[in-house]
PDB file of C-alpha atoms and ligand atoms in Angstrom:
ATOM      1  CA  MET A  52      -9.726   6.050 -13.792  1.00 92.00           C
ATOM      2  CA  ASN A  53     -12.539   4.131 -12.192  1.00 96.00           C
ATOM      3  CA  ILE A  54     -13.842   5.839  -9.049  1.00 95.00           C
ATOM      4  CA  THR A  55     -16.302   4.326  -6.608  1.00 94.00           C
ATOM      5  CA  GLU A  56     -17.765   6.182  -3.675  1.00 93.00           C
ATOM      6  CA  VAL A  57     -19.087   4.076  -0.807  1.00 95.00           C
ATOM      7  CA  GLU A  58     -20.877   4.980   2.410  1.00 92.00           C
ATOM      8  CA  THR A  59     -18.973   3.070   5.050  1.00 94.00           C
ATOM      9  CA  LYS A  60     -15.585   1.541   5.857  1.00 95.00           C
ATOM     10  CA  GLU A  61     -17.262  -1.883   5.726  1.00 96.00           C
ATOM     11  CA  GLU A  62     -18.381  -1.292   2.134  1.00 97.00           C
ATOM     12  CA  LEU A  63     -14.922  -0.048   1.255  1.00 97.00           C
ATOM     13  CA  ALA A  64     -13.349  -3.213   2.666  1.00 98.00           C
ATOM     14  CA  ARG A  65     -15.883  -5.428   0.907  1.00 98.00           C
ATOM     15  CA  ALA A  66     -15.312  -3.752  -2.470  1.00 98.00           C
ATOM     16  CA  ALA A  67     -11.526  -3.881  -2.101  1.00 98.00           C
ATOM     17  CA  ALA A  68     -11.535  -7.518  -0.929  1.00 98.00           C
ATOM     18  CA  ASP A  69     -13.806  -8.465  -3.836  1.00 98.00           C
ATOM     19  CA  LEU A  70     -11.393  -6.939  -6.335  1.00 98.00           C
ATOM     20  CA  ILE A  71      -8.359  -8.621  -4.777  1.00 98.00           C
ATOM     21  CA  ALA A  72     -10.179 -11.968  -4.570  1.00 98.00           C
ATOM     22  CA  ALA A  73     -11.222 -11.660  -8.236  1.00 98.00           C
ATOM     23  CA  GLN A  74      -7.597 -10.995  -9.185  1.00 98.00           C
ATOM     24  CA  ILE A  75      -6.423 -14.126  -7.344  1.00 98.00           C
ATOM     25  CA  LYS A  76      -9.180 -16.260  -8.864  1.00 98.00           C
ATOM     26  CA  GLU A  77      -8.340 -15.030 -12.349  1.00 98.00           C
ATOM     27  CA  LYS A  78      -4.600 -15.539 -11.836  1.00 98.00           C
ATOM     28  CA  PRO A  79      -3.839 -17.866  -8.891  1.00 98.00           C
ATOM     29  CA  ASP A  80      -0.130 -16.981  -8.944  1.00 98.00           C
ATOM     30  CA  SER A  81      -0.796 -13.242  -8.908  1.00 98.00           C
ATOM     31  CA  VAL A  82       1.850 -10.864  -7.646  1.00 98.00           C
ATOM     32  CA  LEU A  83       0.145  -8.523  -5.184  1.00 99.00           C
ATOM     33  CA  GLY A  84       1.626  -5.256  -3.988  1.00 98.00           C
ATOM     34  CA  LEU A  85       0.422  -4.686  -0.430  1.00 98.00           C
ATOM     35  CA  ALA A  86       0.121  -1.730   1.930  1.00 98.00           C
ATOM     36  CA  THR A  87       0.055  -1.426   5.704  1.00 98.00           C
ATOM     37  CA  GLY A  88      -1.667   1.322   7.741  1.00 96.00           C
ATOM     38  CA  SER A  89      -5.220   1.478   9.038  1.00 95.00           C
ATOM     39  CA  THR A  90      -7.120   1.642   5.759  1.00 97.00           C
ATOM     40  CA  PRO A  91      -6.568  -1.943   4.510  1.00 98.00           C
ATOM     41  CA  LEU A  92      -7.119  -3.639   7.888  1.00 98.00           C
ATOM     42  CA  GLU A  93     -10.752  -4.639   7.299  1.00 98.00           C
ATOM     43  CA  THR A  94      -9.927  -5.665   3.732  1.00 98.00           C
ATOM     44  CA  TYR A  95      -7.251  -8.022   5.039  1.00 98.00           C
ATOM     45  CA  ALA A  96      -9.680  -9.417   7.605  1.00 98.00           C
ATOM     46  CA  LEU A  97     -12.173 -10.209   4.841  1.00 98.00           C
ATOM     47  CA  LEU A  98      -9.521 -11.859   2.676  1.00 98.00           C
ATOM     48  CA  ALA A  99      -8.433 -13.961   5.660  1.00 98.00           C
ATOM     49  CA  LYS A 100     -12.050 -14.974   6.236  1.00 98.00           C
ATOM     50  CA  LEU A 101     -12.491 -16.021   2.604  1.00 98.00           C
ATOM     51  CA  CYS A 102      -9.340 -18.109   2.883  1.00 98.00           C
ATOM     52  CA  ALA A 103     -10.457 -19.726   6.166  1.00 98.00           C
ATOM     53  CA  GLU A 104     -13.773 -20.624   4.520  1.00 98.00           C
ATOM     54  CA  GLY A 105     -11.894 -22.296   1.673  1.00 98.00           C
ATOM     55  CA  LYS A 106     -13.132 -19.734  -0.840  1.00 98.00           C
ATOM     56  CA  LEU A 107      -9.780 -18.173  -1.647  1.00 98.00           C
ATOM     57  CA  ASP A 108      -6.435 -19.860  -2.181  1.00 98.00           C
ATOM     58  CA  PHE A 109      -3.209 -17.961  -1.540  1.00 98.00           C
ATOM     59  CA  SER A 110      -0.941 -20.972  -2.023  1.00 98.00           C
ATOM     60  CA  ARG A 111       0.512 -19.615  -5.269  1.00 98.00           C
ATOM     61  CA  VAL A 112       0.135 -15.898  -4.559  1.00 98.00           C
ATOM     62  CA  ARG A 113       3.290 -13.809  -4.256  1.00 98.00           C
ATOM     63  CA  THR A 114       3.351 -10.505  -2.396  1.00 99.00           C
ATOM     64  CA  PHE A 115       5.570  -7.440  -2.208  1.00 98.00           C
ATOM     65  CA  ASN A 116       4.923  -4.910   0.512  1.00 98.00           C
ATOM     66  CA  LEU A 117       5.401  -1.249  -0.174  1.00 98.00           C
ATOM     67  CA  ASP A 118       7.575  -0.270   2.724  1.00 98.00           C
ATOM     68  CA  GLU A 119       9.295  -0.893   6.039  1.00 98.00           C
ATOM     69  CA  TYR A 120      10.825   1.269   8.740  1.00 98.00           C
ATOM     70  CA  ALA A 121      14.617   1.432   8.657  1.00 98.00           C
ATOM     71  CA  GLY A 122      16.278  -0.111  11.683  1.00 97.00           C
ATOM     72  CA  LEU A 123      13.348  -2.304  12.691  1.00 96.00           C
ATOM     73  CA  ASP A 124      13.707  -6.042  12.600  1.00 94.00           C
ATOM     74  CA  GLY A 125      10.682  -8.085  11.489  1.00 95.00           C
ATOM     75  CA  SER A 126      10.188  -9.325  15.045  1.00 95.00           C
ATOM     76  CA  ASP A 127       9.687  -5.743  16.287  1.00 96.00           C
ATOM     77  CA  PRO A 128       5.943  -5.233  16.933  1.00 96.00           C
ATOM     78  CA  HIS A 129       6.209  -1.797  15.268  1.00 96.00           C
ATOM     79  CA  SER A 130       7.625  -3.171  12.045  1.00 97.00           C
ATOM     80  CA  TYR A 131       5.444  -3.552   8.991  1.00 98.00           C
ATOM     81  CA  THR A 132       6.649  -7.137   8.721  1.00 98.00           C
ATOM     82  CA  TYR A 133       5.088  -7.837  12.112  1.00 98.00           C
ATOM     83  CA  PHE A 134       1.946  -5.931  11.116  1.00 98.00           C
ATOM     84  CA  MET A 135       1.506  -7.978   7.949  1.00 98.00           C
ATOM     85  CA  ASN A 136       2.081 -11.273   9.757  1.00 98.00           C
ATOM     86  CA  GLU A 137      -0.426 -10.339  12.449  1.00 98.00           C
ATOM     87  CA  ASN A 138      -3.111  -9.001  10.138  1.00 98.00           C
ATOM     88  CA  LEU A 139      -2.836 -11.174   7.074  1.00 98.00           C
ATOM     89  CA  PHE A 140      -0.046 -13.629   6.457  1.00 98.00           C
ATOM     90  CA  SER A 141      -0.536 -15.734   9.597  1.00 98.00           C
ATOM     91  CA  LYS A 142      -4.205 -16.095   8.692  1.00 98.00           C
ATOM     92  CA  ILE A 143      -3.915 -17.230   5.077  1.00 98.00           C
ATOM     93  CA  ASN A 144      -2.293 -20.173   3.308  1.00 98.00           C
ATOM     94  CA  ILE A 145       0.451 -18.107   1.683  1.00 98.00           C
ATOM     95  CA  LYS A 146       3.927 -19.646   1.475  1.00 98.00           C
ATOM     96  CA  LYS A 147       6.566 -17.836   3.523  1.00 97.00           C
ATOM     97  CA  GLU A 148       8.955 -17.790   0.577  1.00 98.00           C
ATOM     98  CA  ASN A 149       6.345 -15.951  -1.497  1.00 98.00           C
ATOM     99  CA  VAL A 150       6.115 -13.037   0.943  1.00 98.00           C
ATOM    100  CA  HIS A 151       8.441 -10.087   0.379  1.00 98.00           C
ATOM    101  CA  ILE A 152       8.882  -7.044   2.584  1.00 98.00           C
ATOM    102  CA  PRO A 153      11.921  -4.770   2.477  1.00 98.00           C
ATOM    103  CA  ASN A 154      14.273  -5.690   5.312  1.00 98.00           C
ATOM    104  CA  GLY A 155      14.588  -2.583   7.466  1.00 97.00           C
ATOM    105  CA  ALA A 156      17.338  -4.222   9.497  1.00 97.00           C
ATOM    106  CA  ALA A 157      19.559  -5.011   6.504  1.00 98.00           C
ATOM    107  CA  ALA A 158      23.216  -4.032   6.992  1.00 97.00           C
ATOM    108  CA  ASP A 159      23.292  -2.359   3.573  1.00 98.00           C
ATOM    109  CA  LEU A 160      19.979  -0.611   2.958  1.00 98.00           C
ATOM    110  CA  ALA A 161      20.949   0.623  -0.523  1.00 98.00           C
ATOM    111  CA  LEU A 162      21.701  -2.943  -1.582  1.00 98.00           C
ATOM    112  CA  GLU A 163      18.478  -4.147   0.018  1.00 98.00           C
ATOM    113  CA  CYS A 164      16.525  -1.609  -2.090  1.00 98.00           C
ATOM    114  CA  GLU A 165      18.373  -2.587  -5.265  1.00 98.00           C
ATOM    115  CA  ASN A 166      17.698  -6.272  -4.660  1.00 98.00           C
ATOM    116  CA  TYR A 167      14.039  -5.573  -3.911  1.00 98.00           C
ATOM    117  CA  ASP A 168      13.531  -3.980  -7.341  1.00 98.00           C
ATOM    118  CA  LYS A 169      15.340  -6.889  -8.980  1.00 98.00           C
ATOM    119  CA  LEU A 170      13.140  -9.382  -7.157  1.00 98.00           C
ATOM    120  CA  ILE A 171       9.965  -7.593  -8.242  1.00 98.00           C
ATOM    121  CA  GLU A 172      11.188  -7.696 -11.832  1.00 98.00           C
ATOM    122  CA  LYS A 173      12.192 -11.346 -11.544  1.00 98.00           C
ATOM    123  CA  ASN A 174       8.625 -12.106 -10.455  1.00 98.00           C
ATOM    124  CA  GLY A 175       7.278 -10.404 -13.569  1.00 98.00           C
ATOM    125  CA  GLY A 176       6.206  -7.153 -11.880  1.00 98.00           C
ATOM    126  CA  ILE A 177       3.122  -6.509  -9.797  1.00 98.00           C
ATOM    127  CA  ASP A 178      -0.295  -7.570 -11.069  1.00 98.00           C
ATOM    128  CA  LEU A 179      -2.377  -5.627  -8.558  1.00 99.00           C
ATOM    129  CA  GLN A 180      -0.986  -2.921  -6.298  1.00 99.00           C
ATOM    130  CA  LEU A 181      -3.016  -1.898  -3.255  1.00 99.00           C
ATOM    131  CA  LEU A 182      -2.341   1.645  -2.037  1.00 98.00           C
ATOM    132  CA  GLY A 183      -3.455   3.942   0.755  1.00 98.00           C
ATOM    133  CA  LEU A 184      -3.023   7.706   0.684  1.00 98.00           C
ATOM    134  CA  GLY A 185      -0.869   9.654   3.131  1.00 96.00           C
ATOM    135  CA  TYR A 186      -1.988  12.991   4.543  1.00 95.00           C
ATOM    136  CA  ASP A 187       0.853  14.620   2.653  1.00 96.00           C
ATOM    137  CA  GLY A 188      -0.056  12.799  -0.561  1.00 97.00           C
ATOM    138  CA  HIS A 189       2.467  10.004  -0.196  1.00 98.00           C
ATOM    139  CA  ILE A 190       2.024   6.554  -1.693  1.00 98.00           C
ATOM    140  CA  GLY A 191       4.146   3.893  -0.081  1.00 98.00           C
ATOM    141  CA  PHE A 192       6.590   6.192   1.680  1.00 98.00           C
ATOM    142  CA  ASN A 193       7.240   8.257  -1.443  1.00 98.00           C
ATOM    143  CA  GLU A 194       7.143  11.627   0.257  1.00 97.00           C
ATOM    144  CA  PRO A 195       6.605  14.984  -1.501  1.00 97.00           C
ATOM    145  CA  GLY A 196       9.797  16.226  -3.109  1.00 96.00           C
ATOM    146  CA  ASP A 197      11.420  17.762  -6.164  1.00 96.00           C
ATOM    147  CA  GLY A 198      11.115  14.699  -8.352  1.00 97.00           C
ATOM    148  CA  PHE A 199       9.489  11.276  -8.476  1.00 97.00           C
ATOM    149  CA  ILE A 200      12.033   8.737  -7.235  1.00 97.00           C
ATOM    150  CA  LYS A 201      11.665   5.740  -9.483  1.00 98.00           C
ATOM    151  CA  LYS A 202      13.664   3.097  -7.676  1.00 98.00           C
ATOM    152  CA  THR A 203      13.068   1.538  -4.297  1.00 98.00           C
ATOM    153  CA  HIS A 204      14.984   3.738  -1.881  1.00 98.00           C
ATOM    154  CA  THR A 205      15.508   4.874   1.678  1.00 98.00           C
ATOM    155  CA  VAL A 206      13.598   7.979   2.597  1.00 97.00           C
ATOM    156  CA  THR A 207      13.484  10.491   5.408  1.00 96.00           C
ATOM    157  CA  LEU A 208       9.912  10.578   6.612  1.00 96.00           C
ATOM    158  CA  ASP A 209       8.013  13.865   6.631  1.00 94.00           C
ATOM    159  CA  ARG A 210       6.939  15.402   9.910  1.00 95.00           C
ATOM    160  CA  SER A 211       3.271  14.820   8.997  1.00 93.00           C
ATOM    161  CA  THR A 212       3.933  11.123   8.320  1.00 94.00           C
ATOM    162  CA  ILE A 213       5.755  10.723  11.628  1.00 96.00           C
ATOM    163  CA  ASP A 214       2.890  12.469  13.453  1.00 95.00           C
ATOM    164  CA  ALA A 215       0.226  10.399  11.651  1.00 93.00           C
ATOM    165  CA  ASN A 216       2.023   7.130  12.380  1.00 93.00           C
ATOM    166  CA  SER A 217       2.796   7.999  16.003  1.00 94.00           C
ATOM    167  CA  ARG A 218      -0.584   6.447  16.873  1.00 92.00           C
ATOM    168  CA  PHE A 219       1.066   3.051  16.441  1.00 92.00           C
ATOM    169  CA  PHE A 220       3.965   3.988  18.776  1.00 94.00           C
ATOM    170  CA  ALA A 221       4.322   5.278  22.346  1.00 94.00           C
ATOM    171  CA  GLY A 222       4.802   8.743  20.846  1.00 93.00           C
ATOM    172  CA  ALA A 223       6.137  10.635  17.821  1.00 95.00           C
ATOM    173  CA  ASP A 224       9.698  10.413  19.190  1.00 95.00           C
ATOM    174  CA  GLU A 225       9.537   6.634  18.905  1.00 94.00           C
ATOM    175  CA  VAL A 226       8.676   6.612  15.188  1.00 95.00           C
ATOM    176  CA  PRO A 227      11.728   5.788  13.042  1.00 96.00           C
ATOM    177  CA  LYS A 228      12.779   8.795  10.989  1.00 96.00           C
ATOM    178  CA  THR A 229      13.732   6.810   7.915  1.00 97.00           C
ATOM    179  CA  ALA A 230      12.157   4.000   5.946  1.00 98.00           C
ATOM    180  CA  LEU A 231      12.583   1.888   2.842  1.00 98.00           C
ATOM    181  CA  THR A 232       9.947   2.362   0.197  1.00 98.00           C
ATOM    182  CA  MET A 233       9.122   0.862  -3.142  1.00 98.00           C
ATOM    183  CA  GLY A 234       9.801   3.552  -5.724  1.00 98.00           C
ATOM    184  CA  ILE A 235       7.343   5.066  -8.165  1.00 98.00           C
ATOM    185  CA  LYS A 236       8.464   2.813 -11.045  1.00 98.00           C
ATOM    186  CA  PRO A 237       7.436  -0.599  -9.658  1.00 98.00           C
ATOM    187  CA  ILE A 238       4.199   0.964  -8.407  1.00 98.00           C
ATOM    188  CA  MET A 239       3.364   2.547 -11.762  1.00 98.00           C
ATOM    189  CA  ASN A 240       4.447  -0.614 -13.600  1.00 98.00           C
ATOM    190  CA  ALA A 241       1.779  -2.582 -11.744  1.00 98.00           C
ATOM    191  CA  LYS A 242      -0.806  -3.843 -14.196  1.00 98.00           C
ATOM    192  CA  LYS A 243      -3.640  -2.631 -11.958  1.00 98.00           C
ATOM    193  CA  ILE A 244      -3.682  -0.202  -9.046  1.00 98.00           C
ATOM    194  CA  LEU A 245      -6.305  -0.060  -6.320  1.00 98.00           C
ATOM    195  CA  LEU A 246      -6.252   3.076  -4.157  1.00 98.00           C
ATOM    196  CA  ILE A 247      -8.423   2.999  -1.041  1.00 98.00           C
ATOM    197  CA  ILE A 248      -9.201   6.036   1.091  1.00 97.00           C
ATOM    198  CA  SER A 249     -11.244   6.418   4.213  1.00 95.00           C
ATOM    199  CA  GLY A 250     -11.791   9.544   6.272  1.00 88.00           C
ATOM    200  CA  ALA A 251     -13.019  13.063   5.662  1.00 87.00           C
ATOM    201  CA  ASP A 252      -9.571  14.357   6.661  1.00 90.00           C
ATOM    202  CA  LYS A 253      -8.123  12.949   3.431  1.00 93.00           C
ATOM    203  CA  LYS A 254     -10.651  14.740   1.205  1.00 89.00           C
ATOM    204  CA  GLU A 255      -8.448  17.653   0.167  1.00 92.00           C
ATOM    205  CA  MET A 256      -5.466  15.463  -0.584  1.00 96.00           C
ATOM    206  CA  LEU A 257      -7.558  13.032  -2.593  1.00 96.00           C
ATOM    207  CA  GLN A 258      -8.981  15.910  -4.610  1.00 94.00           C
ATOM    208  CA  LYS A 259      -5.444  17.165  -5.355  1.00 96.00           C
ATOM    209  CA  ALA A 260      -4.142  13.700  -6.142  1.00 97.00           C
ATOM    210  CA  LEU A 261      -6.845  12.847  -8.652  1.00 96.00           C
ATOM    211  CA  TYR A 262      -7.632  16.211 -10.225  1.00 95.00           C
ATOM    212  CA  GLY A 263      -4.717  18.537  -9.444  1.00 96.00           C
ATOM    213  CA  PRO A 264      -1.542  18.886 -11.477  1.00 97.00           C
ATOM    214  CA  VAL A 265       0.698  15.830 -11.671  1.00 98.00           C
ATOM    215  CA  THR A 266       3.598  16.852  -9.482  1.00 98.00           C
ATOM    216  CA  PRO A 267       6.105  15.168  -7.160  1.00 98.00           C
ATOM    217  CA  ARG A 268       4.877  17.651  -4.528  1.00 98.00           C
ATOM    218  CA  VAL A 269       1.768  15.407  -4.447  1.00 98.00           C
ATOM    219  CA  PRO A 270       3.259  11.962  -5.095  1.00 98.00           C
ATOM    220  CA  ALA A 271      -0.147  10.270  -5.513  1.00 98.00           C
ATOM    221  CA  SER A 272      -0.927  12.603  -8.435  1.00 98.00           C
ATOM    222  CA  VAL A 273       1.300  10.390 -10.605  1.00 98.00           C
ATOM    223  CA  LEU A 274      -1.493   7.807 -10.425  1.00 98.00           C
ATOM    224  CA  GLN A 275      -3.489   9.945 -12.868  1.00 98.00           C
ATOM    225  CA  ARG A 276      -1.096   8.597 -15.510  1.00 98.00           C
ATOM    226  CA  HIS A 277      -1.868   4.954 -14.759  1.00 98.00           C
ATOM    227  CA  LYS A 278      -4.094   3.256 -17.302  1.00 97.00           C
ATOM    228  CA  ASP A 279      -5.849   0.889 -14.899  1.00 98.00           C
ATOM    229  CA  LEU A 280      -6.475   2.806 -11.675  1.00 98.00           C
ATOM    230  CA  THR A 281      -9.420   2.024  -9.416  1.00 98.00           C
ATOM    231  CA  VAL A 282     -10.174   4.383  -6.537  1.00 97.00           C
ATOM    232  CA  ILE A 283     -12.604   3.487  -3.766  1.00 97.00           C
ATOM    233  CA  TYR A 284     -13.295   6.028  -1.054  1.00 95.00           C
ATOM    234  CA  THR A 285     -15.783   6.536   1.733  1.00 93.00           C
ATOM    235  CA  ASN A 286     -17.901   9.655   1.525  1.00 84.00           C
ATOM    236  CA  GLU A 287     -17.869  10.321   5.280  1.00 75.00           C
ATOM    237  CA  GLY A 288     -17.991  14.025   6.022  1.00 60.00           C
ATOM    238  CA  SER A 289     -19.327  14.704   2.512  1.00 56.00           C
ATOM    239  CA  LEU A 290     -16.140  13.622   0.828  1.00 54.00           C
ATOM    240  CA  ILE A 291     -17.310  14.829  -2.556  1.00 56.00           C
ATOM    241  CA  LEU A 292     -14.784  14.988  -5.335  1.00 63.00           C
ATOM    242  CA  LYS A 293     -15.065  17.855  -7.778  1.00 64.00           C
ATOM    243  CA  GLY A 294     -14.058  17.186 -11.359  1.00 62.00           C
ATOM    244  CA  ARG A 295     -15.442  13.687 -11.802  1.00 55.00           C
TER     245      ARG A 295
HETATM  246  C1  LIG B 176       1.737   1.878   4.211  1.00 89.99           C
HETATM  247  C2  LIG B 176       1.853   2.907   3.191  1.00 89.99           C
HETATM  248  C3  LIG B 176       1.292   4.267   3.391  1.00 89.99           C
HETATM  249  C4  LIG B 176      -0.158   4.260   3.862  1.00 89.99           C
HETATM  250  C5  LIG B 176      -0.655   5.689   4.080  1.00 89.99           C
HETATM  251  C6  LIG B 176      -2.070   5.706   4.618  1.00 89.99           C
HETATM  252  O1  LIG B 176       2.347   0.687   3.786  1.00 89.99           O
HETATM  253  O2  LIG B 176       2.434   2.637   2.200  1.00 89.99           O
HETATM  254  O3  LIG B 176       1.406   4.984   2.189  1.00 89.99           O
HETATM  255  O4  LIG B 176      -0.948   3.610   2.916  1.00 89.99           O
HETATM  256  O5  LIG B 176       0.183   6.344   4.987  1.00 89.99           O
HETATM  257  O6  LIG B 176      -2.080   5.126   5.886  1.00 89.99           O
HETATM  258  P1  LIG B 176      -3.433   4.848   6.672  1.00 89.99           P
HETATM  259  O7  LIG B 176      -4.155   3.797   5.930  1.00 89.99           O
HETATM  260  O8  LIG B 176      -2.995   4.392   8.021  1.00 89.99           O
HETATM  261  O9  LIG B 176      -4.182   6.141   6.703  1.00 89.99           O
END
């Protein structure tokens, strides 16, 4: 585990963008696993800037997003598909056919999940997986539960996830209650994982995830078992990890 503490969100974004850019330069047809949410926004802006300046080429890059709300079509401004188009894909020279996001509006969600796993495998698995951390310890939308769910699956979102994500909607009632999420297997099979965390309110969960017992009650704790995990977090509010 390689842990870096930075002072500000800007430094976090810079460090994360540098790592992603290095991955693409080393392997121009890299398969990236991508996350939505607030934490990667500045990182995506920096990657878009590098691309606009001609310093980074996404023309051969392939991407797989972690998750999507069930029932939302990609044209819905609340969908993660829309979010990714707005914040990254429309600003870089990636090919449409190389972008993959679970289809939340698919008629058969179970089949959609099955096909998503197959497609990840067909592309040789993920080279670099970017992750954020949920308040309840989720990664992707793998919520706390009795066991780690390996395959991509539909999930009922936890109350805390719905509340946290209500900031993107008119209110908590508007947040879809179910989602499709990449399972733990394709995430853990990624050759490299980059976990980024910002905010003093995630301190306790980060501590548990990195140094507590590995348990499906804290889904991110499984990352302790990954052999190439990089964690970058901001130390706002004295976010000091014990056990390093
Ligand atoms: C989003 C995702 C989630 C978020 C997590 C943190 O695609 O997979 O696990 O990474 O909920 O979200 P933010 O960054 O908004 O705090």
